[in-house]
C-alpha atoms as one frame of an Amber mdcrd trajectory, in Angstrom:
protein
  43.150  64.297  -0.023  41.961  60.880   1.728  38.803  60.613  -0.504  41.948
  61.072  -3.465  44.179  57.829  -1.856  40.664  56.024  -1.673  40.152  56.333
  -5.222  43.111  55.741  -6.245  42.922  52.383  -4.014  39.750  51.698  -5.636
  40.862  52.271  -9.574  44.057  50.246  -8.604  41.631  47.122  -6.939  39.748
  47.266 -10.611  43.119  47.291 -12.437  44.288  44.348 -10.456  41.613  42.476
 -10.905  42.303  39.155 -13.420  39.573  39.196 -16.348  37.202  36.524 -16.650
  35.526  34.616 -19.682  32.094  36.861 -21.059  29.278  36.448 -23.232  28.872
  39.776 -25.816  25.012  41.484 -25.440  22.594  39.549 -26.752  21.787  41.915
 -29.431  24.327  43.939 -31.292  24.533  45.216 -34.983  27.354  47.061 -36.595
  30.197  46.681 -39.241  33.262  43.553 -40.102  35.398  42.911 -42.015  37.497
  39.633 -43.144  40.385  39.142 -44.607  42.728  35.922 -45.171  46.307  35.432
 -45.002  46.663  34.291 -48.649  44.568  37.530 -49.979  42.316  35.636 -51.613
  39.466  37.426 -49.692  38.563  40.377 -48.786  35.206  41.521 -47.212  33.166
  44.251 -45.695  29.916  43.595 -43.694  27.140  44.910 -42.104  25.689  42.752
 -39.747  23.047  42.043 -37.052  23.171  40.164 -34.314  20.326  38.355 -32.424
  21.512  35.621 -29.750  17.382  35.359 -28.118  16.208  34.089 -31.057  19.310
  32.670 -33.173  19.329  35.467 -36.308  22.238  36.801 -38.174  22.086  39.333
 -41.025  24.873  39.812 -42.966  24.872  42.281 -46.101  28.471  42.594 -47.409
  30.391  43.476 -50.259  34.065  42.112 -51.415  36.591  40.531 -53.469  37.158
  37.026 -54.079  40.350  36.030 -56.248  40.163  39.824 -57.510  36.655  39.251
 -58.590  34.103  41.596 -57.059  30.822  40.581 -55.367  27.674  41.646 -53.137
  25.986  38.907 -50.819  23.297  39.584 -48.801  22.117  36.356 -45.986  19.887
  35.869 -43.450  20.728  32.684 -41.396  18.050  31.381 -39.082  19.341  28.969
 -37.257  17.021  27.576 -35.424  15.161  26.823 -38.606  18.199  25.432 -40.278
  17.464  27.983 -43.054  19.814  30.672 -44.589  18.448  32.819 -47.509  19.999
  34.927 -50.051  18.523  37.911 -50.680  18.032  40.163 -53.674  16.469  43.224
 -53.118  16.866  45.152 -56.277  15.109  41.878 -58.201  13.213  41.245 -55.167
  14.144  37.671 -55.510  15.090  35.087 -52.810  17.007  31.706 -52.369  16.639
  29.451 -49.822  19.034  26.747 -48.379  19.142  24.671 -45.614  22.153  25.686
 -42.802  23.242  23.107 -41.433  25.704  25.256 -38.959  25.203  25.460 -35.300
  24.754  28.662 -33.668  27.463  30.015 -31.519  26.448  32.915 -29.673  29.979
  35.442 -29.118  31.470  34.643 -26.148  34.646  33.642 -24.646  34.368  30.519
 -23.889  34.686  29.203 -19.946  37.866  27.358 -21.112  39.544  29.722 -22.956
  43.300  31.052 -21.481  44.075  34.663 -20.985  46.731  36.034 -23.412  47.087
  39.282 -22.138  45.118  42.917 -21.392  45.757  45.950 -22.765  44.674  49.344
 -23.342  44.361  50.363 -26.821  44.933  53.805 -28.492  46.436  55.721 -25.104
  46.160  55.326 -21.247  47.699  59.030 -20.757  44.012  60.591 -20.306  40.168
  59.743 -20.132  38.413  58.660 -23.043  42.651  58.072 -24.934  42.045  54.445
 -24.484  40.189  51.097 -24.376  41.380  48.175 -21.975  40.445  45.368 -23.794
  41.665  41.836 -23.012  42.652  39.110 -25.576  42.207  35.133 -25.207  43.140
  31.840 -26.975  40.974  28.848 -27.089  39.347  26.080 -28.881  37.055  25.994
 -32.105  33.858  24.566 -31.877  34.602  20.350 -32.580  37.881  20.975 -32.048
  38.788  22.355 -35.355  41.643  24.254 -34.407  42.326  27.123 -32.155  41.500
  31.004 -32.199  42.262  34.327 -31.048  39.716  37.248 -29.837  39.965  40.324
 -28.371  37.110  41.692 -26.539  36.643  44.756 -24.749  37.000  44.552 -20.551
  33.430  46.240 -20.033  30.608  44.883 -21.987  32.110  42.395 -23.644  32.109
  43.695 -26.852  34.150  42.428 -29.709  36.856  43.215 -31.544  38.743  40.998
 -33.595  38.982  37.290 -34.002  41.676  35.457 -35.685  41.775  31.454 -36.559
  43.633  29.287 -39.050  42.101  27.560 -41.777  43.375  24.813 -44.334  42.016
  26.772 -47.591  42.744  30.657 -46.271  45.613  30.359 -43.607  45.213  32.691
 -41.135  41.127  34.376 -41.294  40.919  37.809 -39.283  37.773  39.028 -38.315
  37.514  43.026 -37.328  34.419  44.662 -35.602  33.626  47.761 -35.240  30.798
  50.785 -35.006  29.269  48.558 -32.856  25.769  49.482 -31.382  24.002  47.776
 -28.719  20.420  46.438 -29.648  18.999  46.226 -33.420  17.462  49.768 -35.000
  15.285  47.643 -37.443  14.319  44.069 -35.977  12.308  43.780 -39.115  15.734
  42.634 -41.279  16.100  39.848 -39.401  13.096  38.297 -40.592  12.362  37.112
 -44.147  11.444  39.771 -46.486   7.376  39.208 -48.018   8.858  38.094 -51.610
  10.697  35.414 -49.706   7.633  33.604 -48.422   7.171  31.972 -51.477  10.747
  30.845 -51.701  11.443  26.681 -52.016  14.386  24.942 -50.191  16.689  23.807
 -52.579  18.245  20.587 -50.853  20.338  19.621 -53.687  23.236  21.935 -53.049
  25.909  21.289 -50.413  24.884  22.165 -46.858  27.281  25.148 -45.503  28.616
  23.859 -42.322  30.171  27.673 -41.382  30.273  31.261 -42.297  32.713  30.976
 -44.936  31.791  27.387 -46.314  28.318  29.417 -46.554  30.045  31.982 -48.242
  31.886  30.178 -50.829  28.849  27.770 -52.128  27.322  31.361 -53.222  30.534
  32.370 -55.626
């Protein structure tokens, strides 16, 4: 019975305890999605996440103003490169990124909104305490939402407002920690050849980098 009340004590002390700003694993890959207030866009991605050495892979599939589309991009940020991939024509575009990278985190600034436990709290392995928080885009560019789970970090959903879209929700999910192929997050061989095309406008974010391919 005592070694019950200490438990209890101890779960309790977890419970009690306030959450505190995190940094997501450094490498992650899994599944989004996006979608926009206004409808105009819907979209479904795989992606891969590398914060060590500044790689994203993103291979999605969507609509755009009811018109249907497959993108496939490899950002490397510290090269200030993103390429577009074709693998079917084994063919390769590649652009200069002028985006910063922003590894997922909460940031140290960012105010609690609340913690809760999603699905049910009735029994082990009903539910996932996750805790959401409000803060600053990057430059100041308006204010977002994310919800990240208590233990590990892990995310799963953003939400910000943008001029063109409205509201912009990010999902995650079937996440995985680490990366089963490192090998897509570099350059495929038929993209070694590839020139930088400078003449096109530099994509500042994910979805100005979106929208200059449509």
């Amino acid at each position: 019975m005592m070694l019950l009340v200490v438990l209890t004590c101890l779960l309790a002390g977890c419970l009690a305890q306030r959450p505190h700003p995190c940094s997501s694993p450094p490498l992650l890959s899994g599944s989004l999605s996006v979608s926009t207030q206004n409808e105009k866009l819907w979209m479904y991605a795989g992606y891969m996440y590398d914060a060590l050495g500044e790689r994203i892979r993103l291979t999605e599939m969507g609509t755009y103003e009811n018109k249907s589309f497959t993108f496939d991009a490899l950002l490397l940020f510290r090269e200030g490169t993103v390429y577009e991939i074709n693998k079917h024509d084994r063919t390769c575009k590649k652009n200069p990124l002028k985006a910063d990278f922003h590894p997922m985190a909460i940031p140290k600034d960012a105010s609690l909104l609340g913690q809760i436990v999603l699905g049910s709290s009735s029994g082990p392995g009903e539910g996932l305490l996750v805790n959401t928080w409000m803060g600053e885009l990057p430059e100041k560019a308006g204010k977002f939402i994310s919800t990240v789970t208590e233990f590990g970090c892990i995310p799963i959903s953003t939400v910000y407002h943008t001029s063109q879209f409205g509201w912009v929700l990010t999902s995650f999910f079937n996440n995985i920690l680490g990366i089963e192929n490192p090998d897509q997050l570099n350059p495929p061989d038929f993209c070694l050849d590839a020139e930088m095309k400078a003449d096109e406008e530099e994509p500042t974010d994910f979805l100005s980098l979106f929208l200059n391919k449509l």
